[in-house]
Amino acid sequence: MDATGQRWADRAGDRLTGWVDRLPPRLRRLLPRELVGFAMLGAFTFSVDLTLLLLLRHTTRLPMPVAVSIAYLTAFGLNFLLNRTVNFRSHAPVGRQVLRYALVALGDYLITVGVSSGLYALGLDVRLARLLAAGVVAVFTYTLSRWWVFRDRPAPEAAGAAAEVPASTAS
């Protein structure tokens, strides 16, 4: 933390998605900062994925599923780190998040390899096949990341205090 108490990741997240706060309220409800940040970081890590995949396909004789796997897993690891720190700004213990993210990654991976390899086998260009696979998994990944992987739960004391608020004052 620096003198203002704000971590570098918080500042990076503010730079990445701060412009969303200047949108009209109705549009802000449709485009929350976390969704915008997730999309922007996803686009960045997808470009890392695609670049690495093309590099592997042009410089090695690796089978398509192996090349997709290496590129995908590298990008997914980078995506976890950036989303945890910069976008969702999670301060929860990392262990549970890594396990949950690994399960999301497994589901995403199976969909990605299946769709990419299947479309490539049908004659689509490797870039188009991978792009279509990314579209298939984007909603799945955001939903699970936002509401399951990076959801910080309140401390037990805070949850207990909230439960003690009388019903008449809760509304």
mmCIF file of C-alpha atoms in Angstrom:
data_model
loop_
_atom_site.group_PDB
_atom_site.id
_atom_site.type_symbol
_atom_site.label_atom_id
_atom_site.label_comp_id
_atom_site.label_asym_id
_atom_site.label_seq_id
_atom_site.Cartn_x
_atom_site.Cartn_y
_atom_site.Cartn_z
ATOM 1 C CA MET A 1 0.000 0.000 0.000
ATOM 2 C CA ASP A 2 1.149 3.530 -0.680
ATOM 3 C CA ALA A 3 0.505 6.733 1.305
ATOM 4 C CA THR A 4 -3.102 6.937 0.114
ATOM 5 C CA GLY A 5 -3.747 3.365 1.214
ATOM 6 C CA GLN A 6 -4.547 2.269 -2.319
ATOM 7 C CA ARG A 7 -2.749 -0.714 -3.804
ATOM 8 C CA TRP A 8 -1.257 -0.587 -7.310
ATOM 9 C CA ALA A 9 -3.896 -3.066 -8.444
ATOM 10 C CA ASP A 10 -6.674 -0.772 -7.237
ATOM 11 C CA ARG A 11 -5.147 2.106 -9.189
ATOM 12 C CA ALA A 12 -4.799 -0.091 -12.285
ATOM 13 C CA GLY A 13 -8.425 -1.177 -11.949
ATOM 14 C CA ASP A 14 -9.518 2.443 -11.639
ATOM 15 C CA ARG A 15 -7.600 3.332 -14.800
ATOM 16 C CA LEU A 16 -9.060 0.369 -16.640
ATOM 17 C CA THR A 17 -12.724 0.901 -15.775
ATOM 18 C CA GLY A 18 -13.029 4.314 -14.119
ATOM 19 C CA TRP A 19 -14.612 5.771 -17.249
ATOM 20 C CA VAL A 20 -17.677 3.595 -16.619
ATOM 21 C CA ASP A 21 -18.546 5.824 -13.637
ATOM 22 C CA ARG A 22 -19.058 8.752 -16.031
ATOM 23 C CA LEU A 23 -21.710 6.928 -18.073
ATOM 24 C CA PRO A 24 -25.397 7.769 -17.598
ATOM 25 C CA PRO A 25 -26.919 5.804 -14.666
ATOM 26 C CA ARG A 26 -29.098 3.617 -16.901
ATOM 27 C CA LEU A 27 -26.102 2.572 -18.993
ATOM 28 C CA ARG A 28 -23.979 2.025 -15.848
ATOM 29 C CA ARG A 29 -26.536 -0.540 -14.662
ATOM 30 C CA LEU A 30 -26.127 -2.424 -17.947
ATOM 31 C CA LEU A 31 -22.326 -2.126 -17.933
ATOM 32 C CA PRO A 32 -21.040 -2.529 -14.377
ATOM 33 C CA ARG A 33 -17.330 -1.897 -13.888
ATOM 34 C CA GLU A 34 -16.606 -5.550 -13.161
ATOM 35 C CA LEU A 35 -18.202 -6.666 -16.437
ATOM 36 C CA VAL A 36 -16.289 -4.044 -18.415
ATOM 37 C CA GLY A 37 -13.031 -4.932 -16.664
ATOM 38 C CA PHE A 38 -13.652 -8.636 -17.196
ATOM 39 C CA ALA A 39 -14.260 -8.043 -20.911
ATOM 40 C CA MET A 40 -11.178 -5.852 -21.311
ATOM 41 C CA LEU A 41 -8.907 -8.252 -19.420
ATOM 42 C CA GLY A 42 -10.484 -11.146 -21.285
ATOM 43 C CA ALA A 43 -9.723 -9.479 -24.612
ATOM 44 C CA PHE A 44 -6.125 -8.934 -23.521
ATOM 45 C CA THR A 45 -5.576 -12.482 -22.275
ATOM 46 C CA PHE A 46 -7.397 -13.843 -25.334
ATOM 47 C CA SER A 47 -4.883 -12.013 -27.523
ATOM 48 C CA VAL A 48 -2.108 -13.657 -25.482
ATOM 49 C CA ASP A 49 -3.852 -17.014 -26.020
ATOM 50 C CA LEU A 50 -4.285 -16.535 -29.765
ATOM 51 C CA THR A 51 -0.757 -15.191 -30.271
ATOM 52 C CA LEU A 52 0.759 -18.125 -28.408
ATOM 53 C CA LEU A 53 -1.470 -20.592 -30.293
ATOM 54 C CA LEU A 54 -0.416 -19.181 -33.675
ATOM 55 C CA LEU A 55 3.225 -19.165 -32.602
ATOM 56 C CA LEU A 56 3.001 -22.813 -31.525
ATOM 57 C CA ARG A 57 1.195 -23.837 -34.733
ATOM 58 C CA HIS A 58 3.786 -22.120 -36.938
ATOM 59 C CA THR A 59 6.937 -23.136 -35.065
ATOM 60 C CA THR A 60 6.142 -26.628 -33.790
ATOM 61 C CA ARG A 61 4.493 -29.824 -34.972
ATOM 62 C CA LEU A 62 2.304 -30.062 -31.885
ATOM 63 C CA PRO A 63 -1.163 -31.471 -32.523
ATOM 64 C CA MET A 64 -3.921 -28.872 -32.462
ATOM 65 C CA PRO A 65 -5.379 -29.979 -29.073
ATOM 66 C CA VAL A 66 -1.932 -29.737 -27.440
ATOM 67 C CA ALA A 67 -1.202 -26.308 -28.925
ATOM 68 C CA VAL A 68 -4.647 -25.041 -27.887
ATOM 69 C CA SER A 69 -4.086 -26.448 -24.397
ATOM 70 C CA ILE A 70 -0.724 -24.766 -23.845
ATOM 71 C CA ALA A 71 -1.915 -21.398 -25.120
ATOM 72 C CA TYR A 72 -5.213 -21.606 -23.272
ATOM 73 C CA LEU A 73 -3.791 -22.627 -19.901
ATOM 74 C CA THR A 74 -1.143 -19.908 -20.055
ATOM 75 C CA ALA A 75 -3.760 -17.247 -20.817
ATOM 76 C CA PHE A 76 -6.200 -18.581 -18.206
ATOM 77 C CA GLY A 77 -3.547 -18.354 -15.473
ATOM 78 C CA LEU A 78 -2.797 -14.765 -16.455
ATOM 79 C CA ASN A 79 -6.534 -14.022 -16.529
ATOM 80 C CA PHE A 80 -6.972 -15.344 -12.978
ATOM 81 C CA LEU A 81 -4.181 -13.170 -11.637
ATOM 82 C CA LEU A 82 -5.416 -10.009 -13.376
ATOM 83 C CA ASN A 83 -9.099 -10.508 -12.536
ATOM 84 C CA ARG A 84 -8.387 -11.325 -8.897
ATOM 85 C CA THR A 85 -6.149 -8.316 -8.324
ATOM 86 C CA VAL A 86 -7.163 -5.624 -10.820
ATOM 87 C CA ASN A 87 -10.808 -6.258 -11.692
ATOM 88 C CA PHE A 88 -12.610 -7.974 -8.815
ATOM 89 C CA ARG A 89 -10.049 -6.644 -6.276
ATOM 90 C CA SER A 90 -10.528 -9.675 -4.127
ATOM 91 C CA HIS A 91 -8.933 -9.884 -0.717
ATOM 92 C CA ALA A 92 -10.332 -13.310 0.104
ATOM 93 C CA PRO A 93 -7.909 -16.170 0.752
ATOM 94 C CA VAL A 94 -6.465 -17.247 -2.560
ATOM 95 C CA GLY A 95 -6.626 -21.027 -1.916
ATOM 96 C CA ARG A 96 -10.388 -21.440 -2.300
ATOM 97 C CA GLN A 97 -10.404 -19.098 -5.291
ATOM 98 C CA VAL A 98 -7.684 -21.055 -7.047
ATOM 99 C CA LEU A 99 -9.637 -24.278 -6.538
ATOM 100 C CA ARG A 100 -12.873 -22.741 -7.814
ATOM 101 C CA TYR A 101 -11.109 -21.069 -10.711
ATOM 102 C CA ALA A 102 -9.464 -24.373 -11.587
ATOM 103 C CA LEU A 103 -12.935 -25.942 -11.858
ATOM 104 C CA VAL A 104 -14.092 -23.063 -14.063
ATOM 105 C CA ALA A 105 -10.912 -23.433 -16.110
ATOM 106 C CA LEU A 106 -11.544 -27.155 -16.538
ATOM 107 C CA GLY A 107 -15.066 -26.553 -17.853
ATOM 108 C CA ASP A 108 -13.857 -23.701 -20.024
ATOM 109 C CA TYR A 109 -10.941 -25.776 -21.252
ATOM 110 C CA LEU A 110 -13.098 -28.698 -22.309
ATOM 111 C CA ILE A 111 -15.463 -26.388 -24.165
ATOM 112 C CA THR A 112 -12.565 -24.467 -25.735
ATOM 113 C CA VAL A 113 -10.645 -27.511 -26.936
ATOM 114 C CA GLY A 114 -13.805 -29.218 -28.162
ATOM 115 C CA VAL A 115 -15.197 -26.255 -30.059
ATOM 116 C CA SER A 116 -11.812 -25.060 -31.405
ATOM 117 C CA SER A 117 -10.708 -28.506 -32.537
ATOM 118 C CA GLY A 118 -14.134 -29.433 -33.891
ATOM 119 C CA LEU A 119 -14.504 -26.278 -35.958
ATOM 120 C CA TYR A 120 -10.906 -26.553 -37.171
ATOM 121 C CA ALA A 121 -11.554 -30.160 -38.233
ATOM 122 C CA LEU A 122 -14.594 -28.909 -40.159
ATOM 123 C CA GLY A 123 -12.299 -26.621 -42.139
ATOM 124 C CA LEU A 124 -12.521 -23.294 -40.310
ATOM 125 C CA ASP A 125 -9.400 -21.195 -39.974
ATOM 126 C CA VAL A 126 -7.700 -21.735 -36.606
ATOM 127 C CA ARG A 127 -8.244 -18.077 -35.646
ATOM 128 C CA LEU A 128 -11.948 -18.159 -36.422
ATOM 129 C CA ALA A 129 -12.378 -21.508 -34.669
ATOM 130 C CA ARG A 130 -10.705 -20.136 -31.542
ATOM 131 C CA LEU A 131 -12.672 -16.888 -31.695
ATOM 132 C CA LEU A 132 -15.973 -18.752 -31.853
ATOM 133 C CA ALA A 133 -14.915 -20.960 -28.953
ATOM 134 C CA ALA A 134 -14.114 -17.850 -26.908
ATOM 135 C CA GLY A 135 -17.584 -16.493 -27.556
ATOM 136 C CA VAL A 136 -19.155 -19.718 -26.356
ATOM 137 C CA VAL A 137 -17.367 -19.651 -23.009
ATOM 138 C CA ALA A 138 -17.366 -15.899 -22.239
ATOM 139 C CA VAL A 139 -20.727 -15.768 -20.457
ATOM 140 C CA PHE A 140 -20.031 -18.991 -18.572
ATOM 141 C CA THR A 141 -16.692 -17.714 -17.282
ATOM 142 C CA TYR A 142 -17.892 -14.247 -16.278
ATOM 143 C CA THR A 143 -20.910 -15.568 -14.430
ATOM 144 C CA LEU A 144 -18.939 -18.082 -12.419
ATOM 145 C CA SER A 145 -16.046 -15.682 -11.793
ATOM 146 C CA ARG A 146 -18.294 -12.862 -10.612
ATOM 147 C CA TRP A 147 -20.727 -14.759 -8.431
ATOM 148 C CA TRP A 148 -18.739 -17.809 -7.338
ATOM 149 C CA VAL A 149 -14.938 -17.555 -7.687
ATOM 150 C CA PHE A 150 -14.237 -13.953 -6.654
ATOM 151 C CA ARG A 151 -17.244 -13.295 -4.454
ATOM 152 C CA ASP A 152 -15.836 -12.082 -1.158
ATOM 153 C CA ARG A 153 -18.032 -13.155 1.719
ATOM 154 C CA PRO A 154 -18.475 -10.885 4.752
ATOM 155 C CA ALA A 155 -16.500 -11.786 7.842
ATOM 156 C CA PRO A 156 -18.451 -14.062 10.228
ATOM 157 C CA GLU A 157 -18.759 -11.232 12.768
ATOM 158 C CA ALA A 158 -20.278 -8.901 10.151
ATOM 159 C CA ALA A 159 -22.724 -11.564 8.995
ATOM 160 C CA GLY A 160 -23.779 -12.224 12.586
ATOM 161 C CA ALA A 161 -24.224 -8.501 13.278
ATOM 162 C CA ALA A 162 -26.431 -8.126 10.191
ATOM 163 C CA ALA A 163 -28.598 -11.001 11.373
ATOM 164 C CA GLU A 164 -29.115 -9.291 14.727
ATOM 165 C CA VAL A 165 -30.685 -6.159 13.141
ATOM 166 C CA PRO A 166 -34.371 -6.084 14.062
ATOM 167 C CA ALA A 167 -36.733 -6.728 11.142
ATOM 168 C CA SER A 168 -38.411 -3.317 11.577
ATOM 169 C CA THR A 169 -35.092 -1.476 10.972
ATOM 170 C CA ALA A 170 -33.916 -3.736 8.136
ATOM 171 C CA SER A 171 -36.377 -2.283 5.634
#
